Amino acid sequence: MTSIGITIPQRASLFGVGTVRELLGLAPLAEETGLFDTAWVGDSLTSKARPDALACLGVLAGTTSALRLGAGCMASFAVRDPALFAYQWASLDVVSEGRTLLAVCNGLQKKGGASEEEGRHFGGVPDRERVARLEEYIGLVRRLWTGDPVDFEGRFARYDGIRILPAPVQDPCPIWISANPPAGPHAARVLRRVATRADGLLTSRGAPGYVAALRAGLDAELRAAGRDPGPFPIGVYHSVNIGPDREECLAEARRFFDNYYGEGVFDRDGALAMTAVGSPEECAEQLRAVRDEGASHISLRLASWRPREQFDLLVEKVLPAFLAD
């Protein structure tokens, strides 16, 4: 059965969708419904400005008690100090009593050279190093989370007898990789990284059939790595805008994306692929299409300037229809 999450777009507080407290307040409401398994926040430092992910997740750890709390994706993972981050995330896992779910990504934002500039500000990390740092830091963070002293000399990080306490409650503490690889050889490299280093994949639906193709490629890489594809989770980060006029819903979602990602990043087809729009029945049908492509989890972002109204429609109309089928 496909589970459902809510994505809190705290970046949207910067363009008038609501205050950070109002947006974070959707998570405890989601928990009360019993329909959601996870609550996610986004992350970046300066490449796409927003309130800090770790601070926001700390708030959610105190206002919820059952939802898994995720960062999807932790775009700044490659530019943060890995030992400091391991300490912060372990502390969050302890505070939340073992409810964290980390999804890391390379955080590349080519538009306007945003991630290159971010890397200059935080440790002098060029875009070309981000993937290699991500791979090195995943293994390093896992070692640091054991609570044992760690000697480490890698390409980018070096520590002598460092010990991170407290250790996370979860053992192992899960790390997913978030990626949206294009078709071709690059996709195989990305999916091999997921299959050999991660506990799950978080992606978004770039076009109809995209998740199914990704699932097939990942399954092959998992088998090659000696892992069972069956229980390996694929989460899909999807948006929703609910209303009687499908075109008006799509138009508002596209305005949201222009503010969130930059004007013109997503054309009509791209926005439609990653967004359920229209009446509750239409939205439920579109979410079923995502599920049927192989998504084991769908996390929904309200791409609207009316988040509470949209939330009520989602829980009262859309999800009951989606989950009933």
CSV table of C-alpha atoms in Angstrom, one decimal:
chain,number,residue,atom,x,y,z
A,1,MET,CA,0.0,0.0,0.0
A,2,THR,CA,1.3,3.4,-0.9
A,3,SER,CA,1.7,5.7,2.1
A,4,ILE,CA,1.2,9.4,2.2
A,5,GLY,CA,3.3,12.3,3.5
A,6,ILE,CA,3.0,16.0,3.7
A,7,THR,CA,5.8,18.3,2.4
A,8,ILE,CA,6.1,21.6,4.3
A,9,PRO,CA,7.4,24.2,1.8
A,10,GLN,CA,9.0,26.6,4.3
A,11,ARG,CA,10.6,28.4,1.4
A,12,ALA,CA,7.1,29.6,0.5
A,13,SER,CA,7.1,31.8,3.7
A,14,LEU,CA,9.4,34.1,1.7
A,15,PHE,CA,6.8,34.8,-1.0
A,16,GLY,CA,3.6,35.3,1.0
A,17,VAL,CA,2.1,31.8,1.3
A,18,GLY,CA,2.1,32.0,5.1
A,19,THR,CA,4.3,32.4,8.1
A,20,VAL,CA,6.8,29.7,8.9
A,21,ARG,CA,4.7,28.8,12.0
A,22,GLU,CA,1.5,28.5,10.0
A,23,LEU,CA,3.2,26.2,7.4
A,24,LEU,CA,4.8,24.0,10.1
A,25,GLY,CA,1.5,23.9,11.8
A,26,LEU,CA,0.2,21.7,9.0
A,27,ALA,CA,2.2,18.8,10.3
A,28,PRO,CA,0.4,18.2,13.6
A,29,LEU,CA,-2.9,18.7,11.8
A,30,ALA,CA,-1.8,16.0,9.3
A,31,GLU,CA,-0.9,13.7,12.2
A,32,GLU,CA,-4.3,14.1,13.8
A,33,THR,CA,-6.0,12.9,10.6
A,34,GLY,CA,-4.3,9.5,10.7
A,35,LEU,CA,-3.8,9.7,6.9
A,36,PHE,CA,-0.2,10.7,6.8
A,37,ASP,CA,3.0,8.8,7.7
A,38,THR,CA,5.6,11.5,7.2
A,39,ALA,CA,6.2,15.2,7.3
A,40,TRP,CA,9.0,16.6,5.1
A,41,VAL,CA,10.8,20.0,4.9
A,42,GLY,CA,13.1,21.2,2.2
A,43,ASP,CA,16.7,22.3,2.5
A,44,SER,CA,19.2,24.6,1.0
A,45,LEU,CA,21.4,27.4,2.4
A,46,THR,CA,21.7,30.3,0.0
A,47,SER,CA,21.0,28.6,-3.4
A,48,LYS,CA,17.2,28.6,-2.6
A,49,ALA,CA,16.8,30.6,0.6
A,50,ARG,CA,14.5,29.3,3.3
A,51,PRO,CA,14.3,28.8,7.1
A,52,ASP,CA,16.9,26.2,8.1
A,53,ALA,CA,15.7,22.6,7.7
A,54,LEU,CA,17.2,21.4,11.0
A,55,ALA,CA,15.6,24.2,12.9
A,56,CYS,CA,12.2,23.4,11.3
A,57,LEU,CA,12.5,19.7,12.0
A,58,GLY,CA,13.3,20.4,15.6
A,59,VAL,CA,10.0,22.3,15.9
A,60,LEU,CA,8.2,19.4,14.3
A,61,ALA,CA,9.8,16.9,16.7
A,62,GLY,CA,8.1,18.8,19.5
A,63,THR,CA,4.7,19.3,17.8
A,64,THR,CA,4.2,15.8,16.5
A,65,SER,CA,4.6,12.4,18.1
A,66,ALA,CA,4.1,9.8,15.4
A,67,LEU,CA,5.0,11.2,12.0
A,68,ARG,CA,8.4,10.3,10.5
A,69,LEU,CA,10.3,13.6,10.0
A,70,GLY,CA,12.2,13.9,6.8
A,71,ALA,CA,14.5,16.3,4.9
A,72,GLY,CA,13.8,15.9,1.3
A,73,CYS,CA,16.1,16.6,0.0
A,74,MET,CA,19.0,17.7,2.2
A,75,ALA,CA,20.5,19.8,-0.6
A,76,SER,CA,23.2,21.3,1.6
A,77,PHE,CA,24.6,17.9,2.7
A,78,ALA,CA,27.7,18.2,0.5
A,79,VAL,CA,28.6,21.6,1.8
A,80,ARG,CA,27.9,21.1,5.5
A,81,ASP,CA,30.7,19.8,7.8
A,82,PRO,CA,29.9,16.1,8.0
A,83,ALA,CA,30.8,15.6,11.6
A,84,LEU,CA,28.8,18.6,12.8
A,85,PHE,CA,25.9,17.4,10.6
A,86,ALA,CA,26.1,13.9,12.0
A,87,TYR,CA,25.9,15.3,15.5
A,88,GLN,CA,22.9,17.6,14.7
A,89,TRP,CA,21.0,14.8,12.9
A,90,ALA,CA,21.7,12.2,15.7
A,91,SER,CA,20.4,14.8,18.2
A,92,LEU,CA,17.3,15.3,16.1
A,93,ASP,CA,16.7,11.5,16.0
A,94,VAL,CA,17.1,11.4,19.8
A,95,VAL,CA,14.7,14.3,20.4
A,96,SER,CA,12.1,12.9,18.0
A,97,GLU,CA,12.5,9.4,19.6
A,98,GLY,CA,13.8,7.7,16.4
A,99,ARG,CA,11.5,9.3,13.8
A,100,THR,CA,14.0,10.9,11.4
A,101,LEU,CA,14.2,10.1,7.7
A,102,LEU,CA,17.1,11.7,5.9
A,103,ALA,CA,17.1,12.1,2.1
A,104,VAL,CA,20.3,13.6,0.7
A,105,CYS,CA,21.1,15.0,-2.7
A,106,ASN,CA,23.8,16.9,-4.5
A,107,GLY,CA,21.9,20.2,-4.3
A,108,LEU,CA,22.9,21.4,-7.7
A,109,GLN,CA,21.1,24.6,-8.7
A,110,LYS,CA,22.6,25.7,-12.1
A,111,LYS,CA,20.2,28.6,-12.6
A,112,GLY,CA,22.2,31.8,-12.0
A,113,GLY,CA,25.1,29.7,-10.7
A,114,ALA,CA,23.2,29.5,-7.4
A,115,SER,CA,24.8,26.3,-6.0
A,116,GLU,CA,28.3,27.3,-7.1
A,117,GLU,CA,27.9,30.5,-5.2
A,118,GLU,CA,26.5,28.7,-2.2
A,119,GLY,CA,29.5,26.4,-2.2
A,120,ARG,CA,31.9,29.4,-2.2
A,121,HIS,CA,30.2,30.8,0.8
A,122,PHE,CA,30.3,27.5,2.8
A,123,GLY,CA,33.7,25.9,2.7
A,124,GLY,CA,34.7,26.6,-0.9
A,125,VAL,CA,32.8,23.6,-2.4
A,126,PRO,CA,32.6,23.8,-6.2
A,127,ASP,CA,29.7,22.1,-8.0
A,128,ARG,CA,32.0,19.6,-9.6
A,129,GLU,CA,32.8,18.1,-6.1
A,130,ARG,CA,29.3,17.7,-4.8
A,131,VAL,CA,28.6,14.2,-5.9
A,132,ALA,CA,31.9,12.9,-4.7
A,133,ARG,CA,31.4,14.6,-1.3
A,134,LEU,CA,27.9,13.2,-1.0
A,135,GLU,CA,29.3,9.7,-1.5
A,136,GLU,CA,32.1,10.2,0.9
A,137,TYR,CA,29.9,11.8,3.6
A,138,ILE,CA,27.2,9.1,3.5
A,139,GLY,CA,29.7,6.5,4.6
A,140,LEU,CA,31.4,8.8,7.1
A,141,VAL,CA,28.1,9.8,8.7
A,142,ARG,CA,27.1,6.2,9.1
A,143,ARG,CA,30.4,5.5,10.9
A,144,LEU,CA,30.0,8.5,13.1
A,145,TRP,CA,26.5,7.4,14.1
A,146,THR,CA,27.9,4.2,15.7
A,147,GLY,CA,28.9,6.3,18.7
A,148,ASP,CA,32.4,4.8,18.5
A,149,PRO,CA,35.6,6.9,18.0
A,150,VAL,CA,36.4,7.4,14.3
A,151,ASP,CA,39.6,7.9,12.6
A,152,PHE,CA,39.0,9.1,9.0
A,153,GLU,CA,41.1,10.4,6.2
A,154,GLY,CA,39.1,10.9,3.0
A,155,ARG,CA,39.4,13.1,0.0
A,156,PHE,CA,37.4,15.9,1.6
A,157,ALA,CA,37.2,15.2,5.4
A,158,ARG,CA,39.7,14.2,8.0
A,159,TYR,CA,39.1,13.3,11.7
A,160,ASP,CA,41.3,11.9,14.4
A,161,GLY,CA,39.5,9.9,17.1
A,162,ILE,CA,36.3,12.0,16.8
A,163,ARG,CA,33.3,10.6,18.7
A,164,ILE,CA,29.7,11.7,18.2
A,165,LEU,CA,27.3,11.3,21.1
A,166,PRO,CA,24.5,10.8,21.5
A,167,ALA,CA,24.1,8.1,18.8
A,168,PRO,CA,20.8,8.1,16.9
A,169,VAL,CA,18.0,6.0,18.4
A,170,GLN,CA,17.5,4.3,15.1
A,171,ASP,CA,20.2,1.7,14.3
A,172,PRO,CA,20.7,1.9,11.5
A,173,CYS,CA,19.5,5.5,11.0
A,174,PRO,CA,18.1,5.6,7.5
A,175,ILE,CA,19.6,7.6,4.6
A,176,TRP,CA,17.8,7.9,1.3
A,177,ILE,CA,19.2,9.5,-1.8
A,178,SER,CA,17.1,12.0,-3.7
A,179,ALA,CA,17.6,12.1,-7.4
A,180,ASN,CA,15.9,12.8,-10.7
A,181,PRO,CA,18.3,11.4,-13.3
A,182,PRO,CA,17.6,11.8,-17.0
A,183,ALA,CA,17.5,8.7,-19.2
A,184,GLY,CA,20.7,7.3,-20.5
A,185,PRO,CA,24.0,6.2,-18.9
A,186,HIS,CA,23.8,9.0,-16.3
A,187,ALA,CA,20.7,7.4,-14.9
A,188,ALA,CA,22.5,4.1,-14.5
A,189,ARG,CA,25.3,5.7,-12.5
A,190,VAL,CA,22.8,7.5,-10.2
A,191,LEU,CA,20.7,4.4,-9.6
A,192,ARG,CA,23.8,2.3,-8.9
A,193,ARG,CA,24.7,4.9,-6.2
A,194,VAL,CA,21.2,4.5,-4.7
A,195,ALA,CA,21.4,0.7,-4.9
A,196,THR,CA,24.8,0.5,-3.2
A,197,ARG,CA,24.7,3.3,-0.7
A,198,ALA,CA,21.1,4.2,0.3
A,199,ASP,CA,18.1,2.8,2.1
A,200,GLY,CA,15.6,4.4,-0.3
A,201,LEU,CA,15.1,6.7,-3.3
A,202,LEU,CA,13.2,10.0,-3.3
A,203,THR,CA,12.3,11.4,-6.7
A,204,SER,CA,9.8,13.5,-8.5
A,205,ARG,CA,7.7,12.7,-11.6
A,206,GLY,CA,9.3,14.5,-14.5
A,207,ALA,CA,6.9,13.0,-17.1
A,208,PRO,CA,4.2,10.3,-17.3
A,209,GLY,CA,5.9,7.0,-17.0
A,210,TYR,CA,9.1,8.5,-15.4
A,211,VAL,CA,8.7,6.7,-12.0
A,212,ALA,CA,8.0,3.4,-13.7
A,213,ALA,CA,11.2,3.7,-15.8
A,214,LEU,CA,13.2,4.6,-12.7
A,215,ARG,CA,11.7,1.7,-10.7
A,216,ALA,CA,12.7,-0.7,-13.5
A,217,GLY,CA,16.3,0.6,-13.6
A,218,LEU,CA,16.7,0.7,-9.9
A,219,ASP,CA,15.4,-2.9,-9.5
A,220,ALA,CA,18.1,-4.0,-11.9
A,221,GLU,CA,20.8,-2.2,-10.0
A,222,LEU,CA,19.5,-3.6,-6.7
A,223,ARG,CA,19.6,-7.1,-7.9
A,224,ALA,CA,23.1,-6.6,-9.2
A,225,ALA,CA,24.1,-5.3,-5.8
A,226,GLY,CA,22.6,-8.4,-4.2
A,227,ARG,CA,19.7,-6.6,-2.7
A,228,ASP,CA,16.0,-7.4,-2.8
A,229,PRO,CA,14.1,-4.8,-4.8
A,230,GLY,CA,10.7,-5.7,-3.3
A,231,PRO,CA,10.9,-3.8,0.0
A,232,PHE,CA,13.2,-1.0,-1.3
A,233,PRO,CA,11.1,2.2,-1.0
A,234,ILE,CA,10.7,4.8,-3.7
A,235,GLY,CA,9.2,8.0,-2.5
A,236,VAL,CA,7.7,10.6,-4.9
A,237,TYR,CA,7.7,14.3,-4.1
A,238,HIS,CA,4.4,15.5,-5.7
A,239,SER,CA,2.4,18.7,-5.6
A,240,VAL,CA,-1.3,19.3,-5.5
A,241,ASN,CA,-3.8,22.1,-6.2
A,242,ILE,CA,-7.5,21.3,-5.7
A,243,GLY,CA,-10.4,23.2,-7.2
A,244,PRO,CA,-13.4,23.1,-9.6
A,245,ASP,CA,-11.4,24.5,-12.5
A,246,ARG,CA,-8.5,22.4,-13.5
A,247,GLU,CA,-6.8,25.2,-15.6
A,248,GLU,CA,-7.1,27.7,-12.7
A,249,CYS,CA,-5.5,25.1,-10.4
A,250,LEU,CA,-2.7,24.5,-12.8
A,251,ALA,CA,-2.1,28.3,-13.3
A,252,GLU,CA,-1.8,28.8,-9.5
A,253,ALA,CA,0.5,25.9,-9.2
A,254,ARG,CA,2.7,27.3,-12.0
A,255,ARG,CA,2.9,30.7,-10.3
A,256,PHE,CA,3.9,28.9,-7.1
A,257,PHE,CA,6.7,27.1,-9.0
A,258,ASP,CA,7.9,30.3,-10.6
A,259,ASN,CA,8.3,31.8,-7.1
A,260,TYR,CA,9.8,28.6,-5.6
A,261,TYR,CA,12.2,27.5,-8.4
A,262,GLY,CA,12.5,30.6,-10.6
A,263,GLU,CA,10.4,31.8,-13.5
A,264,GLY,CA,9.9,29.4,-16.4
A,265,VAL,CA,11.8,26.4,-14.9
A,266,PHE,CA,8.7,24.2,-15.4
A,267,ASP,CA,6.6,24.4,-18.6
A,268,ARG,CA,3.0,23.3,-18.7
A,269,ASP,CA,3.8,19.6,-19.3
A,270,GLY,CA,6.4,19.6,-16.6
A,271,ALA,CA,4.0,21.2,-14.1
A,272,LEU,CA,1.3,18.7,-15.0
A,273,ALA,CA,3.6,15.7,-14.6
A,274,MET,CA,4.5,16.7,-11.0
A,275,THR,CA,1.2,18.1,-9.8
A,276,ALA,CA,-2.3,16.7,-9.2
A,277,VAL,CA,-4.7,19.5,-10.3
A,278,GLY,CA,-8.5,19.9,-10.5
A,279,SER,CA,-11.5,18.5,-8.6
A,280,PRO,CA,-10.9,16.0,-5.8
A,281,GLU,CA,-11.9,13.2,-8.1
A,282,GLU,CA,-9.4,14.3,-10.7
A,283,CYS,CA,-6.6,14.7,-8.2
A,284,ALA,CA,-7.3,11.3,-6.7
A,285,GLU,CA,-7.1,9.8,-10.2
A,286,GLN,CA,-3.8,11.5,-10.9
A,287,LEU,CA,-2.3,10.3,-7.6
A,288,ARG,CA,-3.4,6.8,-8.5
A,289,ALA,CA,-1.4,7.1,-11.7
A,290,VAL,CA,1.7,8.0,-9.7
A,291,ARG,CA,1.1,5.1,-7.3
A,292,ASP,CA,0.6,2.7,-10.2
A,293,GLU,CA,4.0,3.7,-11.6
A,294,GLY,CA,5.6,2.1,-8.6
A,295,ALA,CA,5.7,4.8,-5.9
A,296,SER,CA,5.7,3.2,-2.4
A,297,HIS,CA,5.3,6.7,-0.8
A,298,ILE,CA,3.9,10.0,-2.1
A,299,SER,CA,4.6,13.2,-0.2
A,300,LEU,CA,2.3,16.0,-1.1
A,301,ARG,CA,3.1,19.7,-1.3
A,302,LEU,CA,0.2,22.2,-1.4
A,303,ALA,CA,1.2,24.5,-4.3
A,304,SER,CA,-1.2,27.3,-3.4
A,305,TRP,CA,-1.5,30.5,-1.6
A,306,ARG,CA,-4.4,28.9,0.3
A,307,PRO,CA,-2.6,26.2,2.2
A,308,ARG,CA,-5.2,25.6,5.0
A,309,GLU,CA,-8.1,25.5,2.5
A,310,GLN,CA,-6.2,23.2,0.3
A,311,PHE,CA,-5.2,21.0,3.3
A,312,ASP,CA,-8.9,20.6,4.3
A,313,LEU,CA,-9.9,19.6,0.7
A,314,LEU,CA,-7.0,17.1,0.6
A,315,VAL,CA,-7.9,15.3,3.8
A,316,GLU,CA,-11.7,15.5,3.4
A,317,LYS,CA,-12.0,14.8,-0.3
A,318,VAL,CA,-8.9,13.7,-2.2
A,319,LEU,CA,-7.2,11.2,0.1
A,320,PRO,CA,-10.3,9.3,1.1
A,321,ALA,CA,-11.0,8.8,-2.6
A,322,PHE,CA,-7.4,7.9,-3.3
A,323,LEU,CA,-7.1,5.5,-0.4
A,324,ALA,CA,-10.4,3.8,-1.1
A,325,ASP,CA,-9.2,2.4,-4.5
